[in-house]
Amino acid sequence: MKKILDQIAEKLADAFAEAGYGEAPAKVTLSNRPDLCDYQCNGALAAAKQYKKAPMVIAEEVIAALGDCGMFSEVSAAKPGFINMRLSGPYLSGELNEMAADPAAGIEPDPESVIMIDFGGANIAKPLHVGHLRSAIIGESLKRIFRAKGQKVIGDAHLGDWGLQMGLIIAEMSERQPELPYFDPAFEGPYPEEAPFTIGELEEIYPTANAKSKEDEAFREKAKQATFELQQGRAGYRALWNHIKEVSLADLKKNYGRLKVEFDLWKAESDAQPYIPDMVRELKDSGHAYISEGALVVDVKEETDQKEIPPCMILKSDNATLYSTTDLATLVERRKLFDPDRIIYVVDKRQGMHFEQVFRCAKKTGIVRPETQLDFLGFGTMNGKDGKPFKTRDGGVLRLEVLLNDVSEAVSERMHAQGDRGLSDEEIGDTARMIALAAIKYGDLSNQATKDYIFDIDRFTSFEGNTGPYILYTIVRIGSILKKYYAADDGSCSLTSAELFAGKVPEGYVSEGILPAVGESERDLQLKLAEYPLFVEAAVQDLAPHKICQYVYELSDTFNSFYHETRILAEEDAARKSSYIALITLTGKVLSECIGLLGFEAPERM
Ligand code: ARG
């Protein structure tokens, strides 16, 4: 459905044309002075320059040309030449009824394009750290937001499986269990099917090997050599590497699953390696790459640069490839396999320079099409209350299960403290996990991604304020009012909140839909609902899930004000009561859509 803002803009464009200002842009925005108007147009100011006439005069003429179109209850000119509009009750409620009937709740699709989102970025065999958690949360939300806008989105986990960490594990294993066939160059296979370690052991092997390599030069050399031989294709090392990947991947999938993070592709750095030789040859042949101090590089600095952008390194002097080589080859691979129109990287902002170099190099050398849009969404650090990068209770690196468990525990403590709601312990456990996920994700996404933020379990799990649990609480509240309204004689309701929000009703109920608002908080709620598509657009425009958080919080607050001021179920006028029900049903639907875009769900009760 066409959103209100566009309908108004069209109406006004017609009125400008009719008044003789056809060339003037009728840009309409949401009012930032809700006390004065709902929507505002500054077209008369632009027309004034063009037609050399006082803006107030133009505004008045346009308003006269607008006449009574039924969309507004009030249109007025305000100095220095704004056109202020209030929506008419019937028009607004009519739009909301359309939104209620629309499965997309008023979100219009954009022309389809193929967008790849490179997020997650976990490293095989290394523990997930907070950066990977943020990337997963933000990337998952972006993926959902773009899909809601009709885009074909391919989410790629782009696992790190090609670095020194692999050589470290191989070296360490070769010292612990030298008798294994993986280390015998004469062994001709087949290698064992079963991995020689569990995920628990693997998680211990890497840090041990890593620490050892920092103290023991010989060991470090051994690990480097093993990395090199692995990359060259030594069969035993490849077999061991495959075990590491398998064991690690199963664990990663479990962890991402708990976070409700899904990837369409589980590609890894190693998948791009076959593209490197041709790519390097072409870079050399085209003259883009040249040898500088022994290394193969491509210049990427530009005249307008404010700061020094070093050349993009393709091969080190010993011919070894680098992180940038892999990312460039991944672009070659992605173009070949998916030909995306846009790729968005959700990675720690400290990698900004790396991506700047890679993007420039890819554009300059034609690795990507000139029109392919490459975006780096660099995020800040998740800190603990001490201002240092967050650590879980056990003090070590972040372990996702531990984090989820800590937060779930904090939530169930709160639930127990709030007294018995007739929930069984099992229900409390399940619900607490859902709320915990909302607390973690909302706590992250409500901040502008580029900023650092403090992970504060107490604040994030609070049922009040700008938190995930507060939003869930609001949704549960709406669900429970609806279930009371639709309750059978025995007090039970056969439909779930989600079904009710989707517009299902028990047999025998007819509704006239949402009526024009009579109360002020009712009107505020109606206006806020109508803003939903604008926030989704802003989130797409700025790659900013926090705009959805801002909206979902405002909508929750607006609903709760309405709820506190209105006796919904005790309303005596049946038509009005049924209109209230339709209004809060739409509120429940939009809130649920929003948290869906953020990547979490509401429980039935809490
Ligand atoms: N594995 C990397 C890391 O842990 C992140 C990967 C980001 N994506 C990319 N295409 N480089 O830092």
XYZ file of C-alpha atoms and ligand atoms in Angstrom:
618
model
C 0.000 0.000 0.000
C 1.121 3.523 -0.661
C 2.254 5.181 2.525
C 0.569 8.247 3.932
C 3.587 10.450 3.395
C 3.603 9.687 -0.325
C -0.132 10.197 -0.630
C 0.218 13.610 0.989
C 3.207 14.477 -1.188
C 1.213 13.620 -4.311
C -1.778 15.641 -3.183
C 0.456 18.602 -2.508
C 2.357 18.252 -5.756
C -1.001 18.484 -7.534
C -1.936 21.531 -5.517
C 1.402 23.216 -6.262
C 0.872 22.553 -9.956
C -2.691 23.803 -9.822
C -1.555 26.996 -8.115
C 0.983 27.504 -10.886
C 4.118 26.255 -9.132
C 4.454 23.004 -11.026
C 8.207 22.870 -10.906
C 8.460 23.224 -7.144
C 9.267 20.122 -5.112
C 6.559 19.327 -2.596
C 8.717 17.601 -0.026
C 6.649 16.359 2.873
C 8.030 15.254 6.212
C 6.767 14.035 9.512
C 6.277 17.042 11.754
C 8.804 17.584 14.497
C 6.233 19.771 16.251
C 3.353 17.388 16.919
C 1.697 20.138 18.952
C 1.270 22.124 15.727
C 0.691 19.524 13.058
C 1.173 15.899 12.015
C 2.940 16.412 8.699
C 4.666 19.379 7.186
C 5.680 20.573 3.715
C 8.401 23.116 2.984
C 7.755 23.270 -0.771
C 6.679 26.916 -0.656
C 10.119 27.909 0.626
C 11.782 26.254 -2.346
C 9.191 27.719 -4.738
C 9.765 31.188 -3.302
C 13.352 31.222 -4.547
C 12.368 29.883 -7.929
C 9.318 32.079 -8.514
C 10.617 35.112 -6.594
C 7.527 35.478 -4.454
C 6.901 35.511 -0.710
C 6.732 31.930 0.607
C 3.718 32.687 2.809
C 1.786 33.875 -0.242
C 2.665 30.711 -2.132
C 1.709 28.557 0.842
C -1.698 30.235 1.063
C -2.280 29.795 -2.660
C -1.355 26.125 -2.508
C -3.684 25.602 0.450
C -6.493 27.240 -1.506
C -5.766 24.979 -4.464
C -5.790 21.949 -2.203
C -9.433 22.580 -1.311
C -11.219 20.000 0.760
C -9.716 16.696 -0.253
C -10.853 14.789 2.806
C -7.345 13.920 3.926
C -6.903 16.763 6.376
C -8.820 18.183 9.285
C -6.682 21.298 9.205
C -4.168 22.837 6.818
C -2.450 26.095 7.633
C 0.443 28.214 6.535
C 3.061 28.925 9.171
C 5.921 31.374 9.003
C 8.181 31.532 7.123
C 6.163 29.478 4.634
C 5.541 25.983 5.894
C 2.334 24.173 5.111
C 1.182 22.395 8.260
C -1.271 19.554 8.057
C -3.353 17.570 10.459
C -4.783 14.335 9.200
C -8.538 13.941 9.295
C -9.872 11.225 11.559
C -11.629 9.232 8.821
C -8.630 9.367 6.499
C -6.210 8.216 9.207
C -8.406 5.388 10.447
C -9.083 4.324 6.861
C -5.363 4.031 6.230
C -4.872 2.005 9.385
C -7.594 -0.417 8.353
C -5.737 -0.930 5.119
C -2.532 -1.512 7.037
C -4.337 -4.068 9.197
C -5.499 -5.933 6.106
C -2.038 -5.837 4.517
C 0.163 -8.819 5.451
C 3.181 -6.500 5.110
C 1.584 -3.991 7.520
C 2.060 -1.163 5.063
C 5.671 -1.800 4.053
C 6.096 -1.243 0.324
C 8.751 -3.299 -1.445
C 11.582 -1.478 -3.220
C 12.656 -2.623 -6.698
C 14.369 -5.953 -6.140
C 18.138 -6.176 -5.989
C 20.535 -8.852 -4.814
C 22.221 -7.928 -1.570
C 24.852 -10.043 0.116
C 25.438 -9.494 3.789
C 28.799 -10.666 5.081
C 28.258 -11.112 8.781
C 29.025 -13.402 11.680
C 32.589 -13.894 10.527
C 33.399 -16.444 13.220
C 36.777 -18.124 13.063
C 36.906 -21.886 12.956
C 38.399 -23.357 16.121
C 38.714 -20.022 17.839
C 36.149 -19.104 20.445
C 33.485 -16.591 19.401
C 34.173 -13.181 20.837
C 31.924 -10.215 21.473
C 32.670 -8.812 18.039
C 31.247 -11.933 16.448
C 28.191 -11.646 18.649
C 27.584 -8.061 17.547
C 28.151 -8.891 13.906
C 25.664 -11.745 14.122
C 23.005 -9.660 15.850
C 23.318 -6.612 13.597
C 23.700 -8.604 10.388
C 20.702 -10.794 11.147
C 18.555 -7.735 11.721
C 19.724 -6.020 8.535
C 18.995 -9.172 6.607
C 15.420 -9.224 7.875
C 14.900 -5.499 7.299
C 16.067 -5.720 3.683
C 13.922 -8.767 3.071
C 10.905 -6.903 4.424
C 11.630 -4.286 1.767
C 11.487 -6.926 -0.936
C 15.201 -7.459 -1.454
C 16.831 -10.745 -2.281
C 19.267 -11.082 0.571
C 22.011 -13.683 0.829
C 23.564 -13.883 4.262
C 27.064 -15.332 4.286
C 28.875 -16.368 7.470
C 32.277 -15.970 5.826
C 34.080 -18.145 8.332
C 37.750 -17.642 9.042
C 39.269 -21.050 8.316
C 42.504 -20.207 6.584
C 44.727 -18.476 9.069
C 47.520 -19.290 11.455
C 45.035 -20.678 13.992
C 44.823 -23.795 11.840
C 48.582 -24.277 11.825
C 48.680 -23.726 15.576
C 46.204 -26.512 16.182
C 47.963 -28.849 13.771
C 51.339 -28.151 15.422
C 49.920 -28.679 18.877
C 48.218 -31.922 17.884
C 51.413 -33.188 16.311
C 53.167 -32.749 19.649
C 50.399 -34.305 21.697
C 49.638 -37.243 19.454
C 52.522 -37.652 16.986
C 51.416 -41.239 16.319
C 48.254 -40.096 14.471
C 48.357 -40.807 10.732
C 47.765 -37.141 9.855
C 51.395 -36.426 10.631
C 52.888 -39.323 8.716
C 53.852 -38.048 5.248
C 54.051 -41.629 3.999
C 50.495 -42.463 5.049
C 48.281 -43.066 2.044
C 44.901 -43.082 3.702
C 42.117 -43.374 4.177
C 42.240 -41.124 7.241
C 39.961 -41.878 10.176
C 36.397 -40.663 9.822
C 36.123 -39.644 13.404
C 37.798 -36.429 14.583
C 40.588 -36.997 17.122
C 39.094 -34.379 19.442
C 35.760 -33.092 20.743
C 34.690 -29.474 20.605
C 35.547 -29.184 24.298
C 39.088 -30.392 23.631
C 39.410 -28.198 20.564
C 38.449 -25.191 22.611
C 41.292 -25.980 24.955
C 43.841 -26.834 22.244
C 43.729 -23.502 20.456
C 44.341 -21.186 23.419
C 47.093 -23.478 24.697
C 48.806 -23.514 21.320
C 48.362 -19.794 20.929
C 49.931 -19.075 24.313
C 52.767 -21.451 23.552
C 53.514 -19.766 20.233
C 54.009 -16.468 22.012
C 56.778 -17.892 24.193
C 58.267 -20.591 22.072
C 59.852 -19.390 18.855
C 60.435 -22.901 17.517
C 56.810 -23.794 18.085
C 55.677 -20.653 16.315
C 57.807 -21.550 13.309
C 56.369 -25.022 13.323
C 52.833 -23.610 13.307
C 53.665 -21.271 10.451
C 55.166 -24.115 8.489
C 52.083 -26.242 9.156
C 49.852 -23.384 7.960
C 51.901 -23.109 4.806
C 51.821 -26.844 4.130
C 48.097 -26.972 4.816
C 47.564 -24.207 2.297
C 49.780 -26.050 -0.172
C 47.494 -29.036 0.207
C 49.388 -31.570 2.349
C 46.918 -34.445 2.582
C 47.214 -35.312 6.277
C 46.890 -31.680 7.293
C 43.890 -31.242 5.037
C 42.253 -34.252 6.653
C 42.889 -32.873 10.123
C 41.719 -29.430 9.027
C 38.476 -30.961 7.775
C 37.941 -32.472 11.206
C 38.576 -29.137 12.858
C 36.088 -27.485 10.534
C 33.421 -30.127 11.012
C 33.610 -30.167 14.778
C 33.780 -26.411 15.008
C 31.015 -25.805 12.504
C 28.578 -28.073 14.320
C 29.186 -26.069 17.464
C 28.884 -22.733 15.671
C 25.612 -23.746 14.084
C 24.253 -24.693 17.472
C 25.313 -21.368 18.954
C 23.989 -19.256 16.108
C 20.781 -21.269 16.227
C 20.291 -20.337 19.870
C 20.738 -16.720 18.883
C 18.175 -17.145 16.105
C 20.799 -16.147 13.576
C 20.606 -17.876 10.219
C 22.945 -17.904 7.269
C 22.084 -18.803 3.711
C 25.711 -19.597 3.050
C 28.356 -21.023 5.311
C 31.182 -20.064 3.011
C 34.654 -19.653 4.355
C 37.921 -17.945 3.488
C 39.251 -21.188 2.053
C 36.483 -21.205 -0.575
C 37.993 -18.096 -2.157
C 41.514 -19.494 -2.426
C 41.060 -21.172 -5.841
C 40.288 -17.750 -7.322
C 43.565 -16.231 -6.194
C 46.037 -17.348 -8.909
C 43.948 -16.000 -11.819
C 43.114 -12.852 -9.929
C 46.770 -12.159 -9.201
C 47.710 -12.780 -12.797
C 45.056 -10.382 -14.035
C 46.086 -7.726 -11.548
C 49.631 -7.994 -12.813
C 48.675 -8.132 -16.493
C 46.471 -5.088 -16.257
C 49.342 -3.176 -14.684
C 47.407 -2.391 -11.527
C 49.657 -4.484 -9.317
C 53.354 -3.794 -9.010
C 56.224 -4.875 -6.796
C 57.067 -2.555 -3.950
C 59.748 -3.566 -1.445
C 59.312 -7.132 -2.590
C 55.563 -7.225 -2.049
C 52.880 -7.129 -4.724
C 50.625 -4.114 -4.157
C 47.931 -1.990 -5.786
C 47.864 1.749 -5.121
C 44.518 2.874 -3.795
C 45.093 6.413 -2.598
C 42.974 9.157 -4.087
C 43.615 12.866 -4.480
C 40.833 13.887 -2.161
C 42.110 11.731 0.724
C 42.386 13.518 4.035
C 44.457 10.760 5.533
C 47.081 8.413 4.208
C 45.607 5.288 2.594
C 48.448 2.776 2.131
C 48.509 0.531 -0.949
C 46.436 -2.638 -0.859
C 48.784 -5.578 -0.419
C 48.122 -8.594 -2.622
C 51.127 -10.828 -1.923
C 53.812 -10.578 0.716
C 57.455 -10.717 -0.321
C 57.481 -14.484 0.354
C 54.450 -14.771 -1.959
C 52.142 -15.533 0.954
C 48.570 -14.268 0.610
C 46.940 -11.952 3.133
C 43.532 -11.119 4.591
C 43.086 -8.564 1.795
C 43.946 -11.146 -0.875
C 41.259 -13.432 0.477
C 38.674 -10.659 0.640
C 39.420 -9.629 -2.943
C 39.209 -13.225 -4.134
C 35.931 -13.569 -2.240
C 34.614 -10.655 -4.295
C 35.656 -12.497 -7.464
C 33.874 -15.585 -6.197
C 30.727 -13.704 -5.192
C 30.469 -11.997 -8.542
C 30.850 -15.300 -10.324
C 28.344 -17.194 -8.177
C 25.768 -14.564 -7.201
C 26.489 -11.352 -9.087
C 25.246 -9.183 -6.213
C 24.242 -5.541 -6.683
C 25.435 -4.713 -3.233
C 27.550 -6.277 -0.491
C 27.342 -5.121 3.091
C 30.082 -6.120 5.517
C 29.149 -6.093 9.178
C 32.527 -6.126 10.877
C 34.321 -4.482 13.807
C 34.998 -0.856 12.923
C 38.690 -1.332 13.632
C 38.832 -3.156 10.309
C 37.718 0.021 8.514
C 41.054 0.661 6.801
C 41.278 -2.903 5.534
C 37.879 -2.619 3.864
C 38.585 0.838 2.503
C 41.656 -0.588 0.741
C 39.857 -3.710 -0.447
C 36.841 -1.763 -1.774
C 39.003 0.736 -3.599
C 41.188 -1.953 -5.058
C 38.163 -3.975 -6.202
C 36.567 -0.944 -7.860
C 39.763 0.316 -9.442
C 40.779 -3.025 -10.893
C 37.312 -4.048 -12.034
C 37.043 -7.008 -9.683
C 33.526 -5.739 -8.994
C 31.241 -3.995 -11.470
C 31.489 -0.191 -11.285
C 27.914 0.049 -10.027
C 28.241 -2.623 -7.346
C 27.717 -0.981 -4.009
C 30.166 -2.013 -1.302
C 29.330 -0.988 2.233
C 31.246 -1.357 5.416
C 29.076 -1.220 8.502
C 31.730 -0.988 11.188
C 30.470 -1.526 14.700
C 31.884 -0.461 18.032
C 32.905 -2.574 20.985
C 30.585 -4.157 23.501
C 32.123 -3.254 26.835
C 31.525 -4.469 30.357
C 30.594 -2.130 33.178
C 34.314 -1.564 33.728
C 34.540 -0.002 30.275
C 36.737 -2.826 28.981
C 35.662 -5.319 26.319
C 32.975 -7.501 27.821
C 33.900 -10.746 29.530
C 31.559 -13.354 30.929
C 31.429 -14.252 34.591
C 34.142 -16.861 34.310
C 36.423 -14.052 33.185
C 37.522 -15.712 29.980
C 36.642 -14.865 26.427
C 32.986 -14.713 25.671
C 31.266 -18.043 25.470
C 27.881 -17.693 24.001
C 26.187 -20.345 26.102
C 27.572 -18.760 29.226
C 26.336 -15.347 28.218
C 22.890 -16.624 27.300
C 22.708 -18.597 30.527
C 23.796 -15.633 32.641
C 21.179 -13.411 31.101
C 18.446 -16.077 31.238
C 19.204 -16.561 34.898
C 18.948 -12.839 35.580
C 15.596 -12.811 33.787
C 14.164 -15.787 35.629
C 15.247 -14.251 38.927
C 13.237 -11.203 38.005
C 10.281 -13.322 36.987
C 10.352 -15.198 40.277
C 10.686 -11.943 42.178
C 7.579 -10.585 40.449
C 5.564 -13.345 41.968
C 3.650 -16.306 40.742
C 1.756 -15.850 37.503
C 0.687 -19.417 37.256
C 3.686 -20.289 35.110
C 5.349 -23.626 35.680
C 9.093 -23.722 36.298
C 9.536 -25.124 32.825
C 7.508 -22.321 31.309
C 9.558 -19.808 33.259
C 12.726 -21.390 31.918
C 11.600 -21.248 28.279
C 10.169 -17.793 28.633
C 13.280 -16.533 30.383
C 15.384 -17.677 27.435
C 13.148 -15.804 25.005
C 13.264 -12.682 27.132
C 17.026 -13.021 27.538
C 17.491 -13.077 23.792
C 15.351 -9.962 23.463
C 17.372 -8.299 26.231
C 20.685 -9.070 24.540
C 19.642 -8.198 21.019
C 17.690 -5.086 21.902
C 20.476 -3.939 24.217
C 22.812 -4.149 21.266
C 20.602 -2.938 18.432
C 19.162 0.058 20.255
C 22.569 1.714 20.041
C 23.856 3.196 16.852
C 25.995 0.349 15.532
C 29.176 2.397 15.168
C 29.201 3.317 18.846
C 30.695 1.345 21.713
C 28.176 0.402 24.356
C 28.102 -1.051 27.831
C 26.580 -4.454 28.249
C 24.626 -4.039 31.458
C 22.669 -7.151 32.369
C 20.659 -5.349 35.041
C 19.526 -2.618 32.734
C 19.000 -4.825 29.686
C 16.799 -7.283 31.578
C 14.654 -4.622 33.241
C 10.961 -4.833 32.371
C 10.772 -1.048 32.331
C 12.463 1.563 30.211
C 13.978 1.284 26.781
C 14.644 -2.470 26.893
C 13.767 -5.612 24.989
C 11.760 -7.042 27.899
C 9.655 -3.866 28.084
C 8.739 -4.263 24.427
C 7.862 -7.926 24.966
C 5.845 -7.015 28.020
C 3.818 -4.578 25.949
C 3.154 -7.202 23.306
C 2.130 -9.756 25.931
C -0.169 -7.175 27.506
C -1.915 -6.545 24.192
C -2.237 -10.275 23.592
C -3.795 -10.789 26.975
C -6.381 -8.005 26.487
C -7.336 -9.531 23.160
C -7.626 -12.973 24.683
C -9.949 -11.610 27.364
C -12.045 -9.873 24.741
C -12.375 -13.002 22.662
C -12.681 -15.371 25.615
C -15.288 -18.102 25.509
C -17.714 -18.533 28.402
C -15.183 -20.551 30.354
C -12.698 -17.667 30.053
C -10.363 -19.393 27.642
C -9.331 -18.235 24.186
C -8.477 -20.754 21.502
C -6.235 -18.393 19.539
C -2.651 -17.393 20.266
C -1.529 -13.783 20.372
C 0.255 -14.206 17.070
C -2.941 -15.491 15.447
C -4.958 -12.638 16.888
C -2.407 -10.063 15.729
C -2.595 -11.589 12.274
C -6.296 -10.784 12.254
C -7.815 -14.162 13.144
C -10.869 -14.043 15.385
C -13.006 -16.743 16.942
C -16.238 -17.479 15.122
C -19.100 -15.062 15.540
C -17.141 -11.824 15.800
C -17.594 -9.097 13.231
C -15.729 -5.841 13.397
C -16.162 -2.538 11.637
C -12.436 -2.019 12.026
C -10.756 1.051 13.436
C -12.980 4.128 13.758
C -11.781 7.739 13.675
C -10.175 8.517 17.012
C -12.049 10.468 19.650
C -9.482 10.605 22.434
C -6.101 12.240 22.301
C -4.012 9.223 23.297
C -6.036 7.172 20.856
C -5.195 9.605 18.062
C -1.521 9.597 19.089
C -1.479 5.833 18.820
C -3.106 5.936 15.397
C -0.580 8.480 14.151
C 2.332 6.499 15.544
C 1.145 3.334 13.808
C 0.994 5.184 10.512
C 4.689 6.075 10.887
C 5.879 2.478 10.765
C 6.890 2.408 7.062
C 8.928 5.581 7.500
C 11.121 4.056 10.171
C 11.682 0.908 8.156
C 12.763 3.095 5.256
C 15.106 5.060 7.476
C 16.620 1.826 8.786
C 17.267 0.665 5.219
C 18.627 4.025 4.162
C 21.127 4.293 6.998
C 21.765 0.573 7.600
C 20.418 1.308 11.046
C 18.416 -1.248 13.015
C 18.472 1.239 15.905
C 15.818 3.219 14.017
C 13.503 0.238 14.363
C 14.298 0.126 18.084
C 13.531 3.808 18.391
C 10.187 3.256 16.688
C 9.241 0.145 18.598
C 9.951 1.951 21.860
C 7.919 5.000 20.866
C 5.070 2.805 19.720
C 5.138 0.829 22.979
C 5.089 4.012 25.010
C 2.269 5.480 22.956
C 0.285 2.291 23.352
C 0.868 2.168 27.100
C -0.338 5.771 27.501
C -3.464 4.878 25.589
C -3.899 1.744 27.683
C -3.591 3.640 30.955
C -6.065 6.306 29.890
C -8.638 4.080 28.270
C -10.975 1.482 29.651
C -10.794 -0.786 26.703
C -12.702 -3.848 27.845
C -15.093 -1.850 30.036
C -16.140 0.428 27.156
C -19.937 0.324 26.894
C -20.354 1.424 23.302
C -19.887 -1.847 21.426
C -18.727 -0.205 18.178
C -16.155 1.902 20.010
C -14.960 -1.077 21.993
C -14.552 -3.115 18.861
C -12.627 -0.213 17.290
C -10.284 -0.172 20.301
C -9.784 -3.887 19.830
C -8.991 -3.408 16.147
C -6.566 -0.623 17.033
C -4.641 -2.614 19.604
C -4.671 -5.653 17.322
C -2.866 -3.571 14.722
C -0.504 -2.323 17.425
C 0.279 -5.916 18.372
C 0.840 -6.771 14.740
C 3.211 -3.875 14.107
C 5.125 -4.456 17.344
C 5.534 -8.122 16.438
C 6.702 -7.202 12.946
C 9.252 -4.844 14.462
C 10.752 -7.364 16.847
C 10.803 -9.807 13.959
C 12.968 -7.299 12.114
C 15.208 -7.076 15.160
C 15.495 -10.858 15.317
C 13.531 -11.958 18.371
C 10.028 -13.045 19.356
C 7.579 -12.504 22.170
C 6.397 -15.256 24.502
C 2.695 -15.931 24.996
C 2.919 -14.962 28.661
C 5.590 -13.510 30.901
N 36.907 -13.552 10.634
C 37.091 -12.133 10.729
C 37.440 -11.746 12.161
O 37.220 -12.495 13.080
C 35.878 -11.368 10.304
C 35.483 -11.570 8.868
C 34.783 -10.388 8.295
N 34.446 -10.536 6.919
C 35.300 -10.409 5.904
N 34.881 -10.591 4.690
N 36.560 -10.087 6.116
O 37.930 -10.653 12.368
